[in-house]
Coordinates of N, CA and C in Angstrom, one line a residue:
L229 N 95.5 111.4 176.4 CA 95.5 110.1 176.8 C 96.8 110.2 177.1
A230 N 97.6 109.7 178.4 CA 99.0 109.1 178.3 C 98.6 108.1 178.8
Y231 N 100.3 107.5 178.6 CA 100.6 105.8 178.8 C 101.7 106.0 179.6
N232 N 101.5 105.1 180.9 CA 102.4 105.3 182.0 C 102.4 103.7 182.8
N233 N 103.2 102.6 181.7 CA 103.0 101.2 182.2 C 101.3 100.7 181.9
D234 N 101.0 100.3 183.0 CA 99.6 99.6 183.1 C 98.3 100.7 183.5
L235 N 99.2 102.1 183.7 CA 97.7 103.1 183.8 C 97.7 104.1 183.2
F236 N 96.5 104.2 182.8 CA 95.8 105.3 181.4 C 95.1 106.5 182.0
T237 N 95.6 107.7 182.0 CA 94.9 108.8 182.6 C 94.3 109.4 181.6
V238 N 92.8 109.6 181.7 CA 92.0 110.1 180.6 C 91.5 111.5 181.1
H239 N 91.7 112.4 180.4 CA 90.6 113.9 180.6 C 89.3 113.8 180.9
I240 N 88.6 114.1 181.7 CA 87.3 114.2 181.9 C 86.4 115.2 180.9
P241 N 85.7 114.6 179.7 CA 85.4 115.3 179.2 C 84.2 116.6 180.0
Q242 N 84.3 118.3 179.0 CA 84.1 119.5 179.9 C 82.5 119.1 180.1
G243 N 81.7 119.6 181.2 CA 80.3 118.8 181.1 C 80.4 117.7 182.0
I244 N 81.1 117.0 182.2 CA 80.6 115.6 182.5 C 81.1 115.6 184.1
D245 N 80.0 114.5 185.0 CA 80.6 115.1 186.1 C 81.3 113.3 186.7
D246 N 82.5 114.0 187.4 CA 83.6 112.8 187.5 C 82.8 111.4 188.2
A247 N 81.9 112.0 189.6 CA 81.6 110.5 190.0 C 80.1 109.9 189.4
T248 N 79.5 110.7 188.8 CA 78.2 110.3 187.9 C 79.1 109.6 187.4
V249 N 80.0 109.1 186.4 CA 80.5 108.2 185.6 C 80.5 106.9 186.5
R250 N 81.9 107.4 187.2 CA 82.6 106.1 188.0 C 81.5 105.8 188.6
G251 N 80.4 106.3 189.1 CA 79.4 105.5 190.0 C 78.5 104.6 188.7
A252 N 78.4 105.2 187.7 CA 77.6 104.3 186.4 C 78.3 103.1 186.6
L253 N 80.0 103.3 186.0 CA 80.5 101.9 185.9 C 80.7 101.0 186.5
L254 N 80.7 101.3 187.9 CA 81.0 100.5 189.0 C 79.0 99.7 189.1
N255 N 77.9 100.5 189.5 CA 77.0 100.2 189.6 C 76.2 99.6 188.9
E256 N 76.0 99.8 187.1 CA 75.6 99.2 186.2 C 76.5 97.8 185.5
Y257 N 77.9 98.2 185.9 CA 78.8 97.5 184.9 C 79.9 96.4 185.6
G258 N 79.8 96.9 187.2 CA 81.0 96.4 188.1 C 82.3 96.4 187.3
I259 N 82.2 97.6 186.5 CA 83.7 98.3 186.2 C 84.4 99.5 187.5
E260 N 85.3 99.4 188.2 CA 85.7 100.8 189.0 C 87.1 101.4 188.2
I261 N 87.1 102.6 188.0 CA 88.2 103.2 187.8 C 88.6 104.2 188.7
G262 N 89.6 104.7 189.1 CA 89.8 105.3 189.6 C 89.5 107.4 189.4
G263 N 89.6 107.9 190.2 CA 89.1 109.2 189.7 C 90.8 110.0 190.0
G264 N 90.9 111.8 190.1 CA 91.8 112.3 190.0 C 92.1 112.4 191.3
L265 N 93.7 113.0 191.2 CA 94.4 112.6 192.6 C 94.8 114.3 193.1
G266 N 94.8 115.4 193.9 CA 95.3 116.3 193.8 C 94.6 117.4 193.0
K267 N 95.6 117.5 192.2 CA 95.1 119.1 191.7 C 94.1 118.5 190.7
F268 N 94.7 117.0 189.8 CA 93.5 116.7 189.1 C 92.3 115.9 189.6
K269 N 91.8 116.1 190.7 CA 90.4 115.4 191.2 C 89.4 115.7 190.2
G270 N 88.7 115.3 189.9 CA 87.4 115.9 188.5 C 87.9 116.2 187.7
K271 N 89.4 116.1 187.0 CA 89.6 116.4 185.8 C 90.4 115.6 185.1
V272 N 90.6 113.7 185.4 CA 91.0 113.2 185.1 C 90.5 111.5 185.6
W273 N 90.2 110.9 185.1 CA 89.9 109.2 185.2 C 91.7 108.5 185.2
R274 N 91.6 107.5 185.6 CA 92.4 106.5 186.2 C 92.2 105.5 186.0
I275 N 92.7 104.8 184.9 CA 92.2 103.7 184.1 C 93.7 102.6 184.4
G276 N 93.1 101.6 184.8 CA 94.4 100.8 185.3 C 94.0 99.1 184.4
L277 N 95.0 99.0 183.4 CA 94.7 97.8 182.7 C 96.0 96.7 183.0
M278 N 95.9 96.0 183.7 CA 96.8 94.8 184.2 C 96.4 93.6 184.5
G279 N 97.3 92.7 183.9 CA 96.6 91.4 184.3 C 95.7 91.4 183.3
Y280 N 94.4 90.5 184.5 CA 93.3 90.3 183.8 C 92.3 90.9 182.9
T281 N 92.3 92.4 184.1 CA 91.7 93.7 183.4 C 92.3 94.0 181.8
S282 N 93.4 93.6 181.3 CA 94.2 94.1 180.4 C 93.5 93.3 178.9
R283 N 92.2 92.4 179.2 CA 92.4 91.4 178.2 C 91.3 91.9 177.4
K284 N 91.5 91.2 175.9 CA 90.3 92.3 174.8 C 89.2 92.6 175.4
E285 N 88.7 91.2 176.0 CA 87.2 91.3 176.0 C 86.9 92.2 177.5
N286 N 87.8 92.3 178.3 CA 87.2 93.7 179.4 C 87.3 94.6 178.4
V287 N 88.7 95.3 178.1 CA 89.3 96.3 177.5 C 87.4 97.0 176.7
M288 N 87.0 96.0 175.8 CA 86.0 95.9 175.1 C 84.5 96.3 176.2
L289 N 84.5 95.7 177.3 CA 83.5 96.3 177.3 C 83.7 97.3 178.2
F290 N 85.1 98.0 178.8 CA 85.1 99.4 179.1 C 84.7 100.0 178.5
L291 N 85.2 100.2 177.1 CA 85.0 101.2 175.8 C 83.8 101.2 176.2
A292 N 82.5 100.0 175.9 CA 81.0 100.3 175.2 C 80.5 100.8 176.6
A293 N 80.7 100.2 177.8 CA 80.2 101.0 178.8 C 80.5 102.3 178.9
L294 N 81.5 102.7 178.8 CA 81.9 104.3 179.0 C 81.2 105.5 177.7
E295 N 80.9 104.7 176.8 CA 80.3 105.3 175.3 C 78.7 105.3 176.1
S296 N 78.3 104.2 176.5 CA 77.0 104.3 176.8 C 76.8 104.9 178.0
I297 N 77.4 105.3 178.7 CA 77.3 105.8 179.9 C 77.1 107.2 179.5
L298 N 78.5 107.7 178.7 CA 78.7 108.9 178.1 C 77.3 109.6 177.0
R299 N 77.1 108.8 176.6 CA 75.2 109.3 175.5 C 74.1 109.6 176.2
S300 N 74.2 108.4 177.5 CA 73.3 108.9 178.3 C 73.3 109.9 179.1
L301 N 74.5 110.6 178.9 CA 74.3 112.4 179.8 C 74.5 113.5 178.6
N302 N 73.9 112.6 177.2 CA 74.0 113.4 176.3 C 75.9 114.2 175.8
Y303 N 76.5 113.3 176.2 CA 77.9 114.1 175.3 C 77.8 113.9 174.0
K304 N 77.8 114.4 173.1 CA 78.6 113.9 171.8 C 79.9 113.7 171.5
I305 N 79.8 112.4 171.0 CA 80.7 111.1 170.8 C 81.2 111.3 169.5
A306 N 82.4 111.7 169.2 CA 82.7 111.6 167.5 C 83.4 110.1 167.1
G307 N 83.0 109.8 166.4 CA 83.8 108.1 166.5 C 82.9 107.0 167.2
S308 N 83.8 105.9 167.5 CA 83.6 105.2 168.1 C 85.0 104.2 168.7
G309 N 85.1 104.1 170.0 CA 86.4 103.5 170.9 C 86.0 102.4 170.6
I310 N 84.9 102.1 170.7 CA 84.9 100.3 170.4 C 85.7 100.0 168.9
M311 N 85.1 100.6 167.9 CA 85.5 100.5 166.0 C 87.0 100.5 166.6
A312 N 87.4 101.5 167.2 CA 89.6 102.0 167.1 C 89.3 100.9 167.9
A313 N 89.5 100.2 168.7 CA 90.3 99.4 169.5 C 90.0 98.3 168.4
A314 N 88.7 97.9 168.3 CA 88.9 96.6 167.5 C 89.3 96.3 166.3
D315 N 90.1 98.0 165.9 CA 91.0 97.9 164.7 C 92.2 97.6 164.8
V316 N 92.7 98.1 166.2 CA 93.9 97.7 166.5 C 93.9 96.2 167.0
Y317 N 93.1 95.7 167.1 CA 92.9 94.1 167.6 C 93.5 93.4 166.6
R318 N 92.5 94.0 165.4 CA 92.6 92.6 164.0 C 93.7 93.0 163.6
K319 N 94.1 94.2 163.4 CA 96.2 94.6 163.0 C 96.9 94.1 163.6
E320 N 96.5 93.5 164.9 CA 98.1 92.6 165.7 C 97.9 91.2 165.3
K321 N 96.5 90.9 165.0 CA 96.8 89.2 164.5 C 98.0 89.0 163.1

């Protein structure tokens, strides 16, 4: 995970198809993220968190949607991004 201003770049887990996940995010949740470009095509997702999209509600929705889709593809998730994000938001208060 790398942070560059308002763009997160996340490595796609091995065995997970980039287009399948991005398509499910868009079609099932109305969430659009970018795929990798050039040598990173099919290897990373580009997730923008700017303005309205960076609100807590949207971040939590995205994490829940991504976890749900990955689980539906039988990807084993260690821990929970939702719980980790909730912990960060609680500490910010």
